[in-house]
Tab-separated table of C-alpha atoms in Angstrom:
chain	number	residue	atom	x	y	z
L	25	MET	CA	1.524	3.365	-67.062
L	26	THR	CA	0.524	1.844	-63.730
L	27	LEU	CA	-0.749	3.872	-60.785
L	28	GLN	CA	0.219	2.881	-57.257
L	29	THR	CA	-1.138	4.270	-53.998
L	30	THR	CA	-0.528	3.738	-50.318
L	31	VAL	CA	-3.999	3.954	-48.814
L	32	THR	CA	-3.581	6.154	-45.755
L	33	ARG	CA	-4.677	9.712	-45.041
L	34	LYS	CA	-1.439	10.874	-46.635
L	35	TYR	CA	-1.472	9.625	-50.214
L	36	ILE	CA	1.604	8.840	-52.266
L	37	LEU	CA	0.802	8.546	-55.947
L	38	CYS	CA	3.461	6.863	-58.065
L	39	SER	CA	3.569	6.010	-61.735
L	40	ALA	CA	5.320	2.984	-63.166
L	41	LEU	CA	6.290	3.569	-66.789
L	42	PHE	CA	8.114	1.325	-69.229
L	43	GLN	CA	10.968	2.798	-71.257
L	44	PRO	CA	12.217	0.597	-74.141
L	45	TYR	CA	15.907	1.096	-73.321
L	46	GLU	CA	15.653	1.675	-69.576
L	47	GLY	CA	12.976	-0.777	-68.441
L	48	VAL	CA	10.454	0.036	-65.730
L	49	GLN	CA	10.814	3.491	-64.210
L	50	VAL	CA	8.954	4.423	-61.011
L	51	LYS	CA	8.350	8.109	-60.320
L	52	ILE	CA	6.459	9.932	-57.568
L	53	LEU	CA	3.702	11.996	-59.139
L	54	ASP	CA	2.272	13.571	-56.018
L	55	LEU	CA	2.167	13.480	-52.216
L	56	GLN	CA	-0.889	14.937	-50.521
L	57	GLU	CA	-3.035	14.671	-47.416
L	58	GLN	CA	-6.739	14.053	-47.955
L	59	PRO	CA	-9.669	14.420	-45.527
L	60	GLY	CA	-10.540	10.729	-45.592
L	61	GLU	CA	-10.066	7.301	-47.156
L	62	THR	CA	-13.305	6.728	-49.054
L	63	SER	CA	-13.274	5.571	-52.659
L	64	ASP	CA	-14.755	8.899	-53.793
L	65	ILE	CA	-11.979	10.904	-52.125
L	66	ILE	CA	-9.274	8.668	-53.595
L	67	VAL	CA	-10.718	8.680	-57.128
L	68	ASP	CA	-11.187	12.467	-57.132
L	69	TYR	CA	-7.558	12.820	-56.067
L	70	LEU	CA	-6.317	10.380	-58.725
L	71	GLN	CA	-8.352	12.061	-61.435
L	72	GLN	CA	-7.007	15.482	-60.457
L	73	VAL	CA	-3.346	14.396	-60.529
L	74	LEU	CA	-3.769	12.480	-63.794
L	75	THR	CA	-5.444	15.445	-65.455
L	76	ASP	CA	-2.835	17.905	-64.183
L	77	ASN	CA	-0.078	15.714	-65.651
L	78	ASN	CA	-1.918	14.923	-68.900
L	79	LEU	CA	-1.836	11.183	-68.161
L	80	THR	CA	-5.485	10.137	-68.303
L	81	LYS	CA	-5.074	8.429	-71.693
L	82	LYS	CA	-1.938	6.523	-70.682
L	83	VAL	CA	-3.210	4.680	-67.609
L	84	VAL	CA	-3.578	0.908	-68.111
L	85	ALA	CA	-3.625	-0.392	-64.525
L	86	PHE	CA	-4.320	0.589	-60.933
L	87	CYS	CA	-2.148	-0.865	-58.171
L	88	GLY	CA	-2.898	-0.534	-54.460
L	89	ASP	CA	-3.282	-2.402	-51.195
L	90	ASN	CA	-5.663	-5.375	-51.245
L	91	THR	CA	-8.476	-3.560	-49.466
L	92	ASN	CA	-12.194	-3.526	-50.207
L	93	VAL	CA	-12.114	0.228	-50.730
L	94	ASN	CA	-9.562	-0.239	-53.524
L	95	PHE	CA	-10.896	-3.346	-55.279
L	96	GLY	CA	-14.194	-4.399	-53.705
L	97	GLY	CA	-12.795	-7.757	-52.594
L	98	VAL	CA	-10.992	-10.611	-54.277
L	99	ALA	CA	-13.710	-11.033	-56.948
L	100	ARG	CA	-13.336	-7.390	-58.084
L	101	ARG	CA	-17.111	-6.991	-57.912
L	102	GLY	CA	-19.274	-4.039	-57.050
L	103	THR	CA	-19.099	-0.405	-58.053
L	104	ASN	CA	-18.302	1.298	-54.755
L	105	ASN	CA	-14.522	0.903	-54.944
L	106	VAL	CA	-11.582	2.815	-56.403
L	107	LEU	CA	-10.983	0.474	-59.349
L	108	ALA	CA	-14.606	0.539	-60.524
L	109	LYS	CA	-15.006	4.294	-60.077
L	110	LEU	CA	-11.669	5.091	-61.709
L	111	GLN	CA	-12.616	2.956	-64.722
L	112	SER	CA	-15.910	4.812	-64.934
L	113	SER	CA	-14.168	8.176	-64.608
L	114	LEU	CA	-11.567	7.371	-67.273
L	115	LYS	CA	-14.167	5.579	-69.426
L	116	LYS	CA	-11.980	2.522	-70.048
L	117	PRO	CA	-11.165	-0.822	-68.398
L	118	LEU	CA	-8.104	-1.013	-66.134
L	119	ILE	CA	-6.141	-3.924	-64.723
L	120	GLY	CA	-6.536	-4.051	-60.946
L	121	ILE	CA	-3.274	-5.123	-59.325
L	122	GLY	CA	-3.063	-5.835	-55.609
L	123	CYS	CA	0.133	-5.862	-53.579
L	124	GLY	CA	2.068	-9.012	-54.526
L	125	ALA	CA	3.989	-9.141	-51.251
L	126	HIS	CA	0.743	-8.875	-49.299
L	127	ILE	CA	-0.820	-11.699	-51.328
L	128	ILE	CA	2.165	-14.005	-50.779
L	129	HIS	CA	2.270	-13.250	-47.058
L	130	ASN	CA	-1.458	-13.874	-46.655
L	131	ALA	CA	-1.139	-17.142	-48.582
L	132	ILE	CA	1.304	-18.643	-46.087
L	133	LYS	CA	-0.673	-17.161	-43.207
L	134	SER	CA	-3.930	-18.753	-44.375
L	135	ALA	CA	-2.168	-22.115	-44.739
L	136	ALA	CA	-0.364	-21.841	-41.397
L	137	ASP	CA	-3.652	-21.107	-39.649
L	138	GLY	CA	-4.595	-24.721	-40.389
L	139	LEU	CA	-1.600	-26.127	-38.512
L	140	PRO	CA	-2.016	-27.357	-34.902
L	141	LEU	CA	0.117	-24.460	-33.689
L	142	ASP	CA	-0.586	-20.744	-33.170
L	143	TYR	CA	2.836	-19.618	-34.365
L	144	GLU	CA	2.012	-15.891	-34.302
L	145	SER	CA	0.977	-15.928	-30.650
L	146	ILE	CA	4.026	-18.017	-29.713
L	147	ILE	CA	6.530	-15.721	-31.443
L	148	VAL	CA	4.946	-12.539	-30.092
L	149	LYS	CA	4.633	-13.962	-26.566
L	150	ILE	CA	8.279	-15.060	-26.415
L	151	TYR	CA	9.471	-11.726	-27.807
L	152	SER	CA	7.365	-9.622	-25.430
L	153	PHE	CA	8.376	-11.790	-22.456
L	154	PHE	CA	12.025	-10.798	-22.841
L	155	TYR	CA	11.582	-7.342	-24.363
L	156	ILE	CA	13.148	-4.712	-22.020
L	157	TYR	CA	13.346	-7.293	-19.188
L	158	THR	CA	17.100	-7.481	-18.584
L	159	VAL	CA	16.815	-9.900	-15.651
L	160	ARG	CA	14.923	-12.415	-17.788
L	161	VAL	CA	17.427	-12.068	-20.628
L	162	GLU	CA	20.352	-12.708	-18.281
L	163	ALA	CA	18.612	-15.791	-16.901
L	164	LEU	CA	18.053	-17.102	-20.432
L	165	LYS	CA	21.728	-16.524	-21.237
L	166	GLU	CA	22.640	-18.914	-18.424
L	167	PHE	CA	20.462	-21.622	-19.960
L	168	CYS	CA	22.089	-20.936	-23.339
L	169	ALA	CA	25.531	-21.343	-21.784
L	170	GLU	CA	24.529	-24.659	-20.207
L	171	ALA	CA	23.222	-25.926	-23.549
L	172	GLU	CA	26.310	-24.544	-25.338
L	173	ILE	CA	24.081	-22.527	-27.654
L	174	GLU	CA	24.848	-18.928	-28.532
L	175	HIS	CA	22.320	-16.450	-27.178
L	176	HIS	CA	20.533	-14.235	-29.697
L	177	GLN	CA	18.066	-11.446	-29.114
L	178	MET	CA	14.485	-12.498	-29.787
L	179	LEU	CA	12.855	-11.067	-32.891
L	180	GLY	CA	9.391	-9.575	-33.000
L	181	TYR	CA	6.743	-10.334	-35.585
L	182	SER	CA	4.025	-8.213	-37.131
L	183	LYS	CA	1.323	-9.180	-39.598
L	184	THR	CA	2.309	-6.233	-41.789
L	185	ARG	CA	6.047	-6.998	-41.812
L	186	TRP	CA	6.004	-9.547	-44.582
L	187	LEU	CA	9.666	-10.522	-44.357
L	188	ALA	CA	9.663	-10.966	-40.570
L	189	LEU	CA	8.180	-14.473	-40.343
L	190	MET	CA	11.136	-16.611	-41.410
L	191	PRO	CA	13.807	-14.795	-39.306
L	192	ALA	CA	11.523	-14.833	-36.242
L	193	LEU	CA	10.877	-18.572	-36.588
L	194	GLU	CA	14.556	-19.224	-37.191
L	195	ARG	CA	15.544	-17.339	-34.048
L	196	VAL	CA	13.188	-19.385	-31.861
L	197	LEU	CA	14.406	-22.639	-33.418
L	198	LYS	CA	18.078	-21.760	-32.912
L	199	MET	CA	17.423	-21.282	-29.205
L	200	TYR	CA	14.632	-23.824	-28.830
L	201	GLN	CA	16.248	-26.018	-26.166
L	202	PRO	CA	17.395	-23.221	-23.812
L	203	LEU	CA	14.059	-21.455	-24.303
L	204	LYS	CA	12.224	-24.651	-23.439
L	205	ASP	CA	14.408	-25.313	-20.393
L	206	TYR	CA	13.997	-21.737	-19.202
L	207	PHE	CA	10.225	-21.481	-19.501
L	208	LEU	CA	9.569	-24.893	-17.968
L	209	SER	CA	11.792	-23.978	-15.016
L	210	ILE	CA	10.141	-20.708	-13.989
L	211	GLU	CA	7.319	-20.645	-11.477
L	212	LYS	CA	4.905	-18.394	-13.347
L	213	CYS	CA	5.334	-19.490	-16.928
L	214	PRO	CA	2.630	-18.087	-19.253
L	215	LYS	CA	0.163	-20.896	-19.959
L	216	LEU	CA	0.467	-20.446	-23.713
L	217	LEU	CA	4.224	-21.042	-23.572
L	218	LYS	CA	3.960	-23.793	-20.967
L	219	ASP	CA	1.561	-25.759	-23.167
L	220	PHE	CA	3.711	-25.062	-26.212
L	221	PHE	CA	6.990	-26.298	-24.726
L	222	GLU	CA	5.384	-29.296	-23.016
L	223	ASP	CA	4.010	-30.534	-26.342
L	224	PRO	CA	6.682	-32.789	-27.924
L	225	THR	CA	5.416	-31.993	-31.447
L	226	SER	CA	5.754	-28.199	-31.151
L	227	GLU	CA	9.317	-28.116	-32.448
L	228	LEU	CA	8.342	-30.299	-35.402
L	229	TRP	CA	5.612	-27.902	-36.529
L	230	LEU	CA	7.889	-24.897	-36.115
L	231	TYR	CA	10.483	-26.572	-38.346
L	232	PHE	CA	7.784	-27.478	-40.865
L	233	LEU	CA	6.559	-23.877	-41.060
L	234	HIS	CA	10.084	-22.468	-41.140
L	235	ALA	CA	11.016	-24.704	-44.063
L	236	GLN	CA	7.906	-23.652	-45.985
L	237	SER	CA	8.424	-19.963	-45.221
L	238	ALA	CA	11.718	-19.971	-47.136
L	239	SER	CA	9.941	-20.230	-50.517
L	240	PHE	CA	7.492	-17.473	-49.620
L	241	HIS	CA	10.273	-15.294	-48.202
L	242	HIS	CA	12.229	-15.616	-51.453
L	243	ALA	CA	9.138	-14.772	-53.522
L	244	VAL	CA	8.393	-11.636	-51.479
L	245	LEU	CA	11.970	-10.443	-51.962
L	246	LYS	CA	11.554	-10.909	-55.714
L	247	VAL	CA	8.267	-8.996	-56.059
L	248	GLU	CA	9.188	-6.150	-53.702
L	249	GLY	CA	11.805	-4.699	-56.027
L	250	GLN	CA	11.127	-1.103	-57.020
L	251	THR	CA	11.381	-1.770	-60.744
L	252	VAL	CA	9.515	-5.094	-60.787
L	253	SER	CA	6.650	-5.060	-63.282
L	254	ALA	CA	3.242	-6.668	-62.755
L	255	ILE	CA	4.185	-9.314	-65.329
L	256	GLU	CA	7.355	-10.202	-63.428
L	257	ALA	CA	5.450	-10.333	-60.137
L	258	ALA	CA	2.829	-12.624	-61.677
L	259	LYS	CA	5.585	-14.861	-63.051
L	260	GLU	CA	7.175	-15.174	-59.606
L	261	ILE	CA	3.845	-15.988	-57.964
L	262	ASN	CA	3.191	-18.576	-60.691
L	263	HIS	CA	6.548	-20.156	-59.921
L	264	LEU	CA	5.622	-20.329	-56.240
L	265	LYS	CA	2.259	-21.923	-57.088
L	266	ASP	CA	3.948	-24.562	-59.250
L	267	ASN	CA	6.397	-25.287	-56.442
L	268	LEU	CA	3.550	-25.758	-53.961
L	269	ALA	CA	1.620	-27.976	-56.380
L	270	GLN	CA	4.646	-30.241	-56.817
L	271	LYS	CA	5.151	-30.462	-53.055
L	272	GLN	CA	1.506	-31.386	-52.623
L	273	ILE	CA	1.729	-34.153	-55.227
L	274	ASN	CA	4.906	-35.557	-53.657
L	275	GLN	CA	3.619	-35.120	-50.075
L	276	PHE	CA	6.892	-33.352	-49.457
L	277	LEU	CA	8.344	-33.197	-45.969
L	278	PRO	CA	11.562	-31.267	-45.243
L	279	PHE	CA	14.554	-33.374	-44.192
L	280	THR	CA	14.608	-31.875	-40.683
L	281	VAL	CA	10.919	-32.655	-40.206
L	282	ARG	CA	11.381	-36.278	-41.296
L	283	ASN	CA	14.230	-36.667	-38.823
L	284	LEU	CA	12.162	-35.168	-36.015
L	285	ILE	CA	9.283	-37.535	-36.778
L	286	GLU	CA	11.629	-40.514	-36.436
L	287	LYS	CA	13.084	-39.075	-33.237
L	288	LEU	CA	9.622	-38.583	-31.749
L	289	LYS	CA	8.643	-42.133	-32.666
L	290	ASP	CA	11.804	-43.494	-31.030
L	291	ASN	CA	10.920	-41.579	-27.866
L	292	GLY	CA	7.448	-43.094	-27.795
L	293	THR	CA	5.544	-40.036	-28.987
L	294	ASN	CA	2.427	-40.873	-30.968
L	295	ILE	CA	2.924	-38.883	-34.155
L	296	ASP	CA	0.910	-39.608	-37.289
L	297	GLU	CA	3.308	-39.205	-40.196
L	298	ASP	CA	0.458	-39.427	-42.705
L	299	PHE	CA	-1.232	-36.510	-40.960
L	300	VAL	CA	1.898	-34.405	-41.373
L	301	LYS	CA	2.249	-35.432	-45.014
L	302	ASN	CA	-1.379	-34.816	-45.839
L	303	THR	CA	-1.582	-31.413	-44.232
L	304	GLU	CA	-3.665	-28.970	-46.262
L	305	PHE	CA	-0.802	-26.471	-46.127
L	306	TYR	CA	0.238	-26.747	-49.782
L	307	LYS	CA	-3.328	-26.866	-51.092
L	308	THR	CA	-4.552	-23.935	-48.999
L	309	SER	CA	-1.645	-21.623	-49.818
L	310	ARG	CA	-1.759	-22.470	-53.530
L	311	GLU	CA	-5.511	-21.891	-53.743
L	312	TYR	CA	-5.137	-18.533	-51.999
L	313	LEU	CA	-2.523	-17.453	-54.541
L	314	GLU	CA	-4.731	-18.583	-57.421
L	315	GLN	CA	-7.735	-16.756	-56.010
L	316	TRP	CA	-5.926	-13.439	-55.661
L	317	THR	CA	-3.916	-13.501	-58.901
L	318	CYS	CA	-6.380	-14.957	-61.415
L	319	PHE	CA	-7.038	-11.443	-62.793
L	320	LEU	CA	-3.386	-11.216	-63.883
L	321	LEU	CA	-3.503	-14.525	-65.726
L	322	LYS	CA	-6.571	-13.976	-67.867
L	323	LYS	CA	-5.860	-14.343	-71.539
């Protein structure tokens, strides 16, 4: 049985059990508000629910958000965390399982932070610029009509919405030309967006990140299933790591990115193709995944 918690003041305690003929079954054991979020409060609550349901001998793993209070960091060290204290309380070792979707999202985020583009700020700034401003939206629609590109509502992005990155990037790319024309035409264009759209390589890096996000997006969808076991999640993350390793070896560049590089060169833009190929993106994201999932792969 695996325990799962959502670490907020209102705690949802679920159990994931394996039935030979039914597979993984997820059931809510308890829902309760607690006076705080310390490891002591959480462990006391877990111990109480487990004891009340006669489950203390059946627990093999603890699953929760990847916070220090739950696991004491990526190295699973220290004693002042839920995993360590629960193991001490139950008097047996447990497997500590972080949120797979969170790990995958943070892997692409850590890699994207090394790119010469602050994609999060760009997406959020564009979204907030048009959000609830009807006059601005109508003006953008005119630029879309001139470019013969269908207008779409901008999508927001949040660091905790793990499946929001790829659609948000895709929306900006679909409307890139009218967005660029619009922002460079207005008198008081936000400096962040002015610099972004004046840089001829901005579109290239957005396409690069969008192409990479597809693999991560697919992996998150796979591990977020309600009946997905820790073994299945680890297998999916392993597949993603292998994919990234192969891309790193081959210095893989998406077809659209290669075409944009040639287009930029033809237009006289100084773009270093080797720099794009040798980006640390694949290495950084793969190493992050390895760091946060090594506990699942120990033999």
